[in-house]
Short mmCIF file of C-alpha atoms in Angstrom, two decimals:
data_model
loop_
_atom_site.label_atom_id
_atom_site.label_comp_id
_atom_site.label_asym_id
_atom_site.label_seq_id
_atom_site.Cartn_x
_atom_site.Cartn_y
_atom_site.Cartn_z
CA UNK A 238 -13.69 9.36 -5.91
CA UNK A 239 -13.57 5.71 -4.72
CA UNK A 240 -13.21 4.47 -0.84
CA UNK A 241 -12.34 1.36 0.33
CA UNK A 242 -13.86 -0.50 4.27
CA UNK A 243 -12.68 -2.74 6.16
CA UNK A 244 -14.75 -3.63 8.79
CA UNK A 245 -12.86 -5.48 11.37
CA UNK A 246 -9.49 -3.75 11.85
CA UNK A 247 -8.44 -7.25 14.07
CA UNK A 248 -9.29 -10.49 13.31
CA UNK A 249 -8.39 -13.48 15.54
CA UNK A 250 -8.16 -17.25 14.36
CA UNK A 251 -7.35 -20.69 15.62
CA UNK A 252 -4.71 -22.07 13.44
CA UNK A 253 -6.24 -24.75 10.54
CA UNK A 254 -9.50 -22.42 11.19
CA UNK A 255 -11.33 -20.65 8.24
CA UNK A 256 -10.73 -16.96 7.82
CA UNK A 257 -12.78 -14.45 5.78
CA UNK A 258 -11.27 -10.92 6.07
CA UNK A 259 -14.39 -8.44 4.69
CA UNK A 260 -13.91 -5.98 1.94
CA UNK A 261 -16.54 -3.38 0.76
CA UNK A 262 -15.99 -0.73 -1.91
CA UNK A 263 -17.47 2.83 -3.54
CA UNK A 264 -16.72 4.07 -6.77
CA UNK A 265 -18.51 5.67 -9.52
CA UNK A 266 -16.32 3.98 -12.23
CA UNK A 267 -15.26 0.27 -12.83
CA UNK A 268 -12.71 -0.48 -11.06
CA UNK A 269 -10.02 -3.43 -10.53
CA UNK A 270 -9.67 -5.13 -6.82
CA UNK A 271 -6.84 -6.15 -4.82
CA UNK A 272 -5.64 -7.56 -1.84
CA UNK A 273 -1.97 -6.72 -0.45
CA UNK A 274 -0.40 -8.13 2.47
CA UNK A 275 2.17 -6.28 5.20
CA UNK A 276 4.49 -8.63 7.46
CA UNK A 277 5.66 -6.88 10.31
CA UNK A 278 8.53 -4.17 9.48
CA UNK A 279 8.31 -5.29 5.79
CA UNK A 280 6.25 -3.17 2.54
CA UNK A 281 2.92 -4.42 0.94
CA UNK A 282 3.54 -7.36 -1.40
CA UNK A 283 0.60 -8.50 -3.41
CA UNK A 284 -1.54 -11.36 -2.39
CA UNK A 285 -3.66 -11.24 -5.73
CA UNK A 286 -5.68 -9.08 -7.84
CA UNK A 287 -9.25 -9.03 -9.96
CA UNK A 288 -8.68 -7.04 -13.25
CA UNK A 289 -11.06 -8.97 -15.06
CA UNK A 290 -12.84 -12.21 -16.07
CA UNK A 291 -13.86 -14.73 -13.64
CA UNK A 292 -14.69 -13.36 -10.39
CA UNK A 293 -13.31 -15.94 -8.12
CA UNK A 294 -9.41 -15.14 -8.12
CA UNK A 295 -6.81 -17.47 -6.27
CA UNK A 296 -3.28 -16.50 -4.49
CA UNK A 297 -0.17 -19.73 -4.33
CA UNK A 298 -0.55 -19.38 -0.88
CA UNK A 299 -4.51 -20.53 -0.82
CA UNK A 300 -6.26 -16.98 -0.51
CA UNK A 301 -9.08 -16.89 -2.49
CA UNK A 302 -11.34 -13.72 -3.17
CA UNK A 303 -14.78 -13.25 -5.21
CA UNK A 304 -15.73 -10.06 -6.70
CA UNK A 305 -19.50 -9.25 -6.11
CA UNK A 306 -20.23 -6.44 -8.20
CA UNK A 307 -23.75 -6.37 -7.33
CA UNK A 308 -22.50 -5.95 -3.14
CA UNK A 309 -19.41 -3.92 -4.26
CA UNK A 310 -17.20 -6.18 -2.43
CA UNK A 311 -14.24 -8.34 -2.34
CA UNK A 312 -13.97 -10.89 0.51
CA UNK A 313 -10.87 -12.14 1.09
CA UNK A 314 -11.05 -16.14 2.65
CA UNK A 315 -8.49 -19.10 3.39
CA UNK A 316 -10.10 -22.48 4.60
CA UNK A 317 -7.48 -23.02 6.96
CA UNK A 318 -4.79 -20.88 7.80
CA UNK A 319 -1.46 -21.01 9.05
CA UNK A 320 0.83 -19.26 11.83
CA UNK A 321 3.14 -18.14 8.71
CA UNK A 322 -0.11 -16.12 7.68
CA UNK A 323 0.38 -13.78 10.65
CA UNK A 324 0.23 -10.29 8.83
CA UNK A 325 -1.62 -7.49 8.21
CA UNK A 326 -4.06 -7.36 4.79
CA UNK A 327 -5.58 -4.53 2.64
CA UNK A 328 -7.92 -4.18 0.09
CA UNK A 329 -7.38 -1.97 -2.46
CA UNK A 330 -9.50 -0.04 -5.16
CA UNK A 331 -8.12 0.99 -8.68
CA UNK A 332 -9.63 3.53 -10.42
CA UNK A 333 -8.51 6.76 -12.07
CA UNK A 334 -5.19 5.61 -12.68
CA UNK A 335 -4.48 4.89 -8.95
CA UNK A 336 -4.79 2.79 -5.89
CA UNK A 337 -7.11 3.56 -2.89
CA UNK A 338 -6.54 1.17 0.17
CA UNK A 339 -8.68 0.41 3.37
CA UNK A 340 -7.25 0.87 6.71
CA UNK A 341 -6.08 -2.70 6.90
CA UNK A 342 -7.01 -5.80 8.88
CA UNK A 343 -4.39 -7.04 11.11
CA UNK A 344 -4.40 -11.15 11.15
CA UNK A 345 -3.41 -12.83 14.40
CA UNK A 346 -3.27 -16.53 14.33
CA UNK A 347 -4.03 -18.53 17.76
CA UNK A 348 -2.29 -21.91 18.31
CA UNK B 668 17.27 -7.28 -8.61
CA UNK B 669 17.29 -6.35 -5.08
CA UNK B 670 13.70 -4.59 -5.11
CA UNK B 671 12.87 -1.51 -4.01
CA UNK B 672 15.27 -0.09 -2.20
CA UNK B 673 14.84 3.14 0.53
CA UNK B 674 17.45 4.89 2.65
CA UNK B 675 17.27 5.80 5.78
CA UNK B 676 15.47 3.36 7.11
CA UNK B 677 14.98 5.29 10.13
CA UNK B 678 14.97 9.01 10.68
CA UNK B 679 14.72 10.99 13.80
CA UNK B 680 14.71 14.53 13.26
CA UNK B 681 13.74 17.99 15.64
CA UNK B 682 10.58 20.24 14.59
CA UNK B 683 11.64 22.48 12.08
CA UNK B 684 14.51 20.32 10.51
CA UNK B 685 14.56 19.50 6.42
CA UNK B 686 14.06 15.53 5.68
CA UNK B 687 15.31 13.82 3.00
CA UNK B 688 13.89 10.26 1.94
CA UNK B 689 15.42 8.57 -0.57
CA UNK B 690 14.26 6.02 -3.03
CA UNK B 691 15.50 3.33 -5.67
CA UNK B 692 13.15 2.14 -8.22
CA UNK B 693 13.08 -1.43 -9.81
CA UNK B 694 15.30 -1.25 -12.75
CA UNK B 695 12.88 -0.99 -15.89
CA UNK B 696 9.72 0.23 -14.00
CA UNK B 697 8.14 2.78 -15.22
CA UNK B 698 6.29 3.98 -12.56
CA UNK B 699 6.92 5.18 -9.00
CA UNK B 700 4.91 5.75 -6.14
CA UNK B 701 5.09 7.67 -2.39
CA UNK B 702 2.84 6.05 0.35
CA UNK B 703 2.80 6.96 3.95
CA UNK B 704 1.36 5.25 6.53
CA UNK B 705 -0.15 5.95 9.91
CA UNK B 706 -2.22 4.64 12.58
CA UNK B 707 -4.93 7.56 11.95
CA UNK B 708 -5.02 7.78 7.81
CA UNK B 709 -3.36 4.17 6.81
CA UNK B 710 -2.00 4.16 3.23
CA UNK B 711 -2.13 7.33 1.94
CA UNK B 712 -1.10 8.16 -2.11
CA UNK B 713 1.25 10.84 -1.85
CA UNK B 714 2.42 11.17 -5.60
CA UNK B 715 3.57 9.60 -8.68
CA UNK B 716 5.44 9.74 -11.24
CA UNK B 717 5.50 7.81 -14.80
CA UNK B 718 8.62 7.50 -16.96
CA UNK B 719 9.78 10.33 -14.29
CA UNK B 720 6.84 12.95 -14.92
CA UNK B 721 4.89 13.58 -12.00
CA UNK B 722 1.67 12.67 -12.62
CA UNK B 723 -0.56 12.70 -9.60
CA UNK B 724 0.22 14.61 -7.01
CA UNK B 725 -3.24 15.43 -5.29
CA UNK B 726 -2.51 13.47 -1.57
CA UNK B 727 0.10 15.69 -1.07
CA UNK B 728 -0.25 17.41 2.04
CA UNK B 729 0.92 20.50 1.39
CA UNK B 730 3.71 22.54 0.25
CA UNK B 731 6.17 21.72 2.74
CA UNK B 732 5.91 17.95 0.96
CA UNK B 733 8.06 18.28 -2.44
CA UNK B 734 9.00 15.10 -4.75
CA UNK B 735 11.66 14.93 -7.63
CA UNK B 736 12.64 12.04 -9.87
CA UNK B 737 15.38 13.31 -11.70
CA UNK B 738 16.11 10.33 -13.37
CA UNK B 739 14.77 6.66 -13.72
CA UNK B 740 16.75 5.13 -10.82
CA UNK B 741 16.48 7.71 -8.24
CA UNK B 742 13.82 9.88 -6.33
CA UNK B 743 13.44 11.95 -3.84
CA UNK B 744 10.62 12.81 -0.86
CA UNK B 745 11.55 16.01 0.78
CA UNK B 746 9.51 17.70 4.17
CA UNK B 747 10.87 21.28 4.58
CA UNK B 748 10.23 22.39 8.12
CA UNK B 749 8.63 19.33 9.20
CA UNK B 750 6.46 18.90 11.98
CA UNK B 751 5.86 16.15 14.54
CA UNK B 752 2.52 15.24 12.97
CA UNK B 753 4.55 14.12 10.14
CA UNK B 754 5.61 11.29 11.38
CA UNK B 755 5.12 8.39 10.15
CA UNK B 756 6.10 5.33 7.75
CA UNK B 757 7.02 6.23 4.40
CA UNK B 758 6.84 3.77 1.61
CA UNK B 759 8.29 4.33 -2.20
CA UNK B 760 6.77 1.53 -4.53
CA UNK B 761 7.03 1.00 -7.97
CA UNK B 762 5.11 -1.20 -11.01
CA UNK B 763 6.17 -2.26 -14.50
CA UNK B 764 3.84 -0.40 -16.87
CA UNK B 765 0.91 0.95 -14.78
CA UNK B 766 -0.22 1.81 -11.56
CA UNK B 767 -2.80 -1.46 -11.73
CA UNK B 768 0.18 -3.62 -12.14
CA UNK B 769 1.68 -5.15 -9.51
CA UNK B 770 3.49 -2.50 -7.18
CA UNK B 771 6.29 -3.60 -5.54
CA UNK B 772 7.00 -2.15 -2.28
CA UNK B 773 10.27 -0.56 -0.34
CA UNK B 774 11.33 -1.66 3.23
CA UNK B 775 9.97 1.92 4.38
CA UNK B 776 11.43 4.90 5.88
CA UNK B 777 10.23 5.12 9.50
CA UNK B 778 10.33 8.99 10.65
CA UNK B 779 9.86 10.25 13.77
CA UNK B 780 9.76 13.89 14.10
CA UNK B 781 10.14 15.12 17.67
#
């Protein structure tokens, strides 16, 4: 079976800040790596995704996440983020034909 | 396409009642997914289905929890009695041609169970 962590369940930032929302996984098979945001009283849309190839993946939106196989994680990270980025974000784990997320880390931004 | 689309939005039901959650694919998707969320668990796989099989249905609670796709436009999450400590958020989602592909989700069903 795989698992998914995310550390900080609440993560405060000063707006134009950098943000790097932590991601760790478990699995016993590869697996592909995602990152899904929630706005409030909306469904998970998908910020971006690592299936294969180069590690360093980028969302429109300037997310960025790097896939360190050797740390089994997936750090999500924005150099400077906006109030519009206000949400909550998962990390997922896909293996076995299916999606695993963490618990979510809710985003507050701070004028 | 309008997305995913989920009726009721919100449900308020007594202990004991049967609930009904209702869900409209993506037209052309071939696969379908039940979430629910709470504060406890988070994102739970409930079950899902491909070209309208059922094909994992392991986070299933238990047998009060039944799913049916009958067809490729329409499914159904049924609780029969349900209990308070099923309330909860209840997302349908649904991806193109497999479950790594990019699932789009429903508004939700938000169901409170008193």
């Amino acid at each position: 079976a795989q698992s998914v962590t995310q550390l900080d369940s609440q993560v405060p930032v000063f707006e134009e800040a950098p943000v790097e929302l932590r991601c760790n996984y478990s699995s016993s098979v590869s697996v592909y790596l995602f990152w899904y945001v929630q706005y409030p009283n909306q469904g998970l849309q998908l910020l971006l995704k690592y299936l294969s190839g180069s590690t360093l993946v980028e969302s429109i939106n300037g997310f960025e996440a790097e896939f360190n196989k050797s740390q089994t994680s997936f750090h999500l990270r924005k150099p400077s983020v906006h109030i519009s980025d206000t949400a909550e974000y998962f990390c997922a784990v896909g293996a076995n034909e299916k999606l695993t997320f963490g618990t979510g880390t809710r985003l507050t931004i701070i004028p | 396409d309008a997305g995913v689309i989920q009726s009721p939005r919100h449900e308020v039901t007594e202990m004991g009642q049967e609930v009904t959650l209702r869900c409209k694919p993506i037209s052309g998707h071939d696969y379908l997914f039940w979430y629910r969320q709470t504060m406890m668990r988070g994102l739970e796989l409930l079950i899902y289905f491909n070209n309208n099989v059922p094909i994992d249905d392991s986070g299933m609670p238990e047998d009060r929890f039944s799913a049916k796709m009958p067809n490729a436009s329409f499914s159904t999450l049924k609780i029969q009695p349900s209990e308070p400590r099923d309330s909860a958020v209840y997302f349908c989602a649904s991806s193109f041609d497999s479950p790594y592909s990019e699932q789009y989700f429903g508004p939700g069903t938000r169901l409170t169970v008193t």
